[in-house]
PDB file of C-alpha atoms in Angstrom:
ATOM      1  CA  MET K  26       3.626 -69.376 -72.962  1.00 42.00           C
ATOM      2  CA  PRO K  27       2.629 -66.654 -70.496  1.00 45.00           C
ATOM      3  CA  LYS K  28       4.540 -63.393 -70.406  1.00 48.00           C
ATOM      4  CA  VAL K  29       6.924 -63.309 -67.442  1.00 46.00           C
ATOM      5  CA  VAL K  30       6.538 -60.117 -65.479  1.00 52.00           C
ATOM      6  CA  PRO K  31       9.589 -58.959 -63.554  1.00 54.00           C
ATOM      7  CA  CYS K  32       9.142 -59.511 -59.840  1.00 63.00           C
ATOM      8  CA  CYS K  33      10.290 -56.232 -58.408  1.00 66.00           C
ATOM      9  CA  PRO K  34      13.400 -54.110 -57.934  1.00 62.00           C
ATOM     10  CA  PRO K  35      16.231 -55.541 -55.825  1.00 64.00           C
ATOM     11  CA  VAL K  36      15.261 -55.459 -52.149  1.00 68.00           C
ATOM     12  CA  LEU K  37      18.685 -54.488 -50.861  1.00 65.00           C
ATOM     13  CA  SER K  38      19.388 -51.640 -53.261  1.00 65.00           C
ATOM     14  CA  GLY K  39      16.495 -49.373 -52.345  1.00 70.00           C
ATOM     15  CA  SER K  40      13.053 -49.178 -50.834  1.00 78.00           C
ATOM     16  CA  LEU K  41      10.243 -51.272 -52.289  1.00 79.00           C
ATOM     17  CA  ASP K  42       6.939 -49.603 -52.884  1.00 83.00           C
ATOM     18  CA  GLU K  43       3.810 -51.306 -51.588  1.00 88.00           C
ATOM     19  CA  SER K  44       2.902 -53.094 -54.840  1.00 86.00           C
ATOM     20  CA  ASP K  45       6.457 -54.423 -55.362  1.00 82.00           C
ATOM     21  CA  ALA K  46       6.584 -55.642 -51.769  1.00 85.00           C
ATOM     22  CA  GLU K  47       3.218 -57.391 -52.177  1.00 88.00           C
ATOM     23  CA  ALA K  48       4.330 -59.060 -55.424  1.00 85.00           C
ATOM     24  CA  LEU K  49       7.543 -60.370 -53.887  1.00 86.00           C
ATOM     25  CA  ALA K  50       5.799 -61.465 -50.688  1.00 89.00           C
ATOM     26  CA  SER K  51       3.224 -63.386 -52.724  1.00 89.00           C
ATOM     27  CA  SER K  52       5.946 -65.311 -54.547  1.00 90.00           C
ATOM     28  CA  LEU K  53       7.897 -65.968 -51.375  1.00 92.00           C
ATOM     29  CA  LYS K  54       4.750 -67.108 -49.585  1.00 94.00           C
ATOM     30  CA  ALA K  55       4.130 -69.654 -52.352  1.00 94.00           C
ATOM     31  CA  LEU K  56       7.710 -70.911 -51.977  1.00 94.00           C
ATOM     32  CA  ALA K  57       7.648 -70.892 -48.166  1.00 94.00           C
ATOM     33  CA  ASP K  58       5.876 -74.240 -47.908  1.00 96.00           C
ATOM     34  CA  PRO K  59       8.146 -77.327 -47.779  1.00 95.00           C
ATOM     35  CA  VAL K  60       5.694 -79.395 -49.858  1.00 96.00           C
ATOM     36  CA  ARG K  61       5.621 -76.769 -52.601  1.00 96.00           C
ATOM     37  CA  LEU K  62       9.418 -76.534 -52.625  1.00 95.00           C
ATOM     38  CA  ARG K  63       9.631 -80.309 -52.983  1.00 95.00           C
ATOM     39  CA  LEU K  64       7.060 -80.325 -55.796  1.00 97.00           C
ATOM     40  CA  LEU K  65       8.853 -77.532 -57.661  1.00 96.00           C
ATOM     41  CA  SER K  66      12.181 -79.320 -57.223  1.00 95.00           C
ATOM     42  CA  PHE K  67      10.744 -82.647 -58.379  1.00 96.00           C
ATOM     43  CA  ILE K  68       9.204 -81.091 -61.486  1.00 96.00           C
ATOM     44  CA  ALA K  69      12.416 -79.247 -62.406  1.00 94.00           C
ATOM     45  CA  ALA K  70      14.453 -82.455 -61.956  1.00 94.00           C
ATOM     46  CA  GLN K  71      12.407 -84.463 -64.467  1.00 94.00           C
ATOM     47  CA  PRO K  72      14.041 -85.290 -67.836  1.00 93.00           C
ATOM     48  CA  ASP K  73      11.491 -83.143 -69.719  1.00 94.00           C
ATOM     49  CA  ARG K  74      11.332 -80.626 -66.846  1.00 94.00           C
ATOM     50  CA  GLU K  75       7.601 -81.265 -66.507  1.00 95.00           C
ATOM     51  CA  ALA K  76       5.302 -83.548 -64.559  1.00 96.00           C
ATOM     52  CA  CYS K  77       1.657 -84.478 -64.332  1.00 93.00           C
ATOM     53  CA  VAL K  78      -0.244 -84.464 -61.045  1.00 91.00           C
ATOM     54  CA  CYS K  79      -0.445 -88.240 -61.421  1.00 89.00           C
ATOM     55  CA  HIS K  80       3.379 -88.380 -61.213  1.00 92.00           C
ATOM     56  CA  LEU K  81       3.563 -86.170 -58.119  1.00 94.00           C
ATOM     57  CA  THR K  82       1.230 -87.798 -55.600  1.00 93.00           C
ATOM     58  CA  GLN K  83       3.483 -90.759 -54.762  1.00 92.00           C
ATOM     59  CA  PRO K  84       6.767 -88.797 -54.328  1.00 91.00           C
ATOM     60  CA  ALA K  85       4.952 -86.166 -52.247  1.00 92.00           C
ATOM     61  CA  GLY K  86       3.109 -88.786 -50.213  1.00 93.00           C
ATOM     62  CA  LEU K  87      -0.077 -86.749 -50.534  1.00 95.00           C
ATOM     63  CA  SER K  88      -3.494 -87.170 -52.093  1.00 94.00           C
ATOM     64  CA  GLN K  89      -4.196 -85.889 -55.595  1.00 93.00           C
ATOM     65  CA  PRO K  90      -6.461 -83.034 -54.359  1.00 94.00           C
ATOM     66  CA  THR K  91      -3.770 -81.845 -51.937  1.00 96.00           C
ATOM     67  CA  VAL K  92      -1.050 -81.966 -54.602  1.00 96.00           C
ATOM     68  CA  SER K  93      -3.363 -80.130 -57.027  1.00 95.00           C
ATOM     69  CA  HIS K  94      -3.946 -77.409 -54.435  1.00 96.00           C
ATOM     70  CA  HIS K  95      -0.197 -76.857 -53.947  1.00 97.00           C
ATOM     71  CA  LEU K  96       0.390 -76.802 -57.709  1.00 97.00           C
ATOM     72  CA  GLN K  97      -2.396 -74.236 -58.099  1.00 96.00           C
ATOM     73  CA  VAL K  98      -0.725 -71.985 -55.501  1.00 96.00           C
ATOM     74  CA  LEU K  99       2.576 -72.204 -57.394  1.00 97.00           C
ATOM     75  CA  HIS K 100       0.802 -71.552 -60.694  1.00 96.00           C
ATOM     76  CA  ARG K 101      -1.047 -68.484 -59.374  1.00 94.00           C
ATOM     77  CA  ALA K 102       2.290 -67.118 -58.124  1.00 93.00           C
ATOM     78  CA  GLY K 103       3.695 -67.454 -61.660  1.00 92.00           C
ATOM     79  CA  LEU K 104       6.215 -70.112 -60.639  1.00 95.00           C
ATOM     80  CA  LEU K 105       4.669 -72.916 -62.702  1.00 96.00           C
ATOM     81  CA  GLU K 106       2.996 -72.972 -66.069  1.00 97.00           C
ATOM     82  CA  ARG K 107       0.536 -75.670 -66.968  1.00 96.00           C
ATOM     83  CA  GLU K 108      -0.755 -77.406 -70.057  1.00 95.00           C
ATOM     84  CA  LYS K 109      -3.842 -79.575 -70.231  1.00 94.00           C
ATOM     85  CA  ARG K 110      -3.402 -82.802 -72.214  1.00 92.00           C
ATOM     86  CA  GLY K 111      -6.573 -84.811 -72.332  1.00 93.00           C
ATOM     87  CA  ALA K 112      -7.632 -85.563 -68.770  1.00 91.00           C
ATOM     88  CA  TRP K 113      -4.257 -84.603 -67.288  1.00 90.00           C
ATOM     89  CA  VAL K 114      -2.559 -81.305 -66.543  1.00 92.00           C
ATOM     90  CA  TYR K 115       1.220 -81.087 -66.904  1.00 96.00           C
ATOM     91  CA  TYR K 116       3.248 -78.531 -64.975  1.00 97.00           C
ATOM     92  CA  ARG K 117       6.675 -77.042 -65.611  1.00 96.00           C
ATOM     93  CA  ALA K 118       8.707 -74.432 -63.742  1.00 95.00           C
ATOM     94  CA  VAL K 119       9.030 -70.893 -65.094  1.00 94.00           C
ATOM     95  CA  PRO K 120      12.802 -70.288 -64.911  1.00 92.00           C
ATOM     96  CA  ALA K 121      12.507 -66.572 -65.710  1.00 91.00           C
ATOM     97  CA  ARG K 122      10.154 -66.026 -62.757  1.00 90.00           C
ATOM     98  CA  LEU K 123      12.467 -67.907 -60.396  1.00 90.00           C
ATOM     99  CA  GLU K 124      15.391 -65.849 -61.688  1.00 89.00           C
ATOM    100  CA  ALA K 125      13.429 -62.627 -61.105  1.00 86.00           C
ATOM    101  CA  ILE K 126      12.873 -63.617 -57.470  1.00 88.00           C
ATOM    102  CA  ARG K 127      16.544 -64.510 -57.086  1.00 87.00           C
ATOM    103  CA  ALA K 128      17.549 -61.171 -58.587  1.00 84.00           C
ATOM    104  CA  ALA K 129      15.206 -59.297 -56.244  1.00 84.00           C
ATOM    105  CA  LEU K 130      16.958 -60.881 -53.258  1.00 84.00           C
ATOM    106  CA  ALA K 131      20.525 -60.580 -54.587  1.00 80.00           C
ATOM    107  CA  THR K 132      22.898 -58.377 -52.653  1.00 73.00           C
ATOM    108  CA  ARG K 133      24.762 -57.540 -55.852  1.00 67.00           C
ATOM    109  CA  PRO K 134      24.652 -58.600 -59.499  1.00 59.00           C
ATOM    110  CA  PRO K 135      25.963 -62.110 -60.128  1.00 58.00           C
ATOM    111  CA  ARG K 136      29.600 -62.302 -61.137  1.00 65.00           C
ATOM    112  CA  LYS K 137      30.510 -63.695 -64.506  1.00 69.00           C
ATOM    113  CA  ARG K 138      32.257 -67.027 -64.221  1.00 65.00           C
ATOM    114  CA  ALA K 139      35.888 -67.028 -65.219  1.00 60.00           C
ATOM    115  CA  ARG K 140      36.646 -69.218 -68.210  1.00 58.00           C
ATOM    116  CA  ALA K 141      38.972 -72.084 -67.493  1.00 54.00           C
ATOM    117  CA  ALA K 142      42.400 -71.586 -69.024  1.00 51.00           C
ATOM    118  CA  VAL K 143      44.420 -74.337 -70.657  1.00 52.00           C
ATOM    119  CA  GLY K 144      45.191 -77.065 -68.135  1.00 54.00           C
ATOM    120  CA  GLY K 145      42.066 -76.346 -66.087  1.00 52.00           C
ATOM    121  CA  ARG K 146      43.480 -73.301 -64.294  1.00 50.00           C
ATOM    122  CA  VAL K 147      41.615 -70.058 -64.069  1.00 43.00           C
TER     123      VAL K 147
END
């Protein structure tokens, strides 16, 4: 499993330096394509949270080379990891990387959820 590198400091709590801005922009650019968002969503929704290119062409309505290109963009951005199994390559989302991007865009730290009290009231 590849080491997940933090994306960058939170955007709204200070100024980003050039390298942090480039890292975040690269990730956002990979996510900015509707096909790539659909592929990432489809992969994450699978029972094993992974999918082979052969499983993605029909739902995407695209050719295998086009799907492979989009998966490669997501992989290079650190959003997907891949594992070769025989002739096929399986992809799965990298939750820590997605969380790092979310955290970089957060306006404040996420609040802890209140635990439900007896009777379902908080």
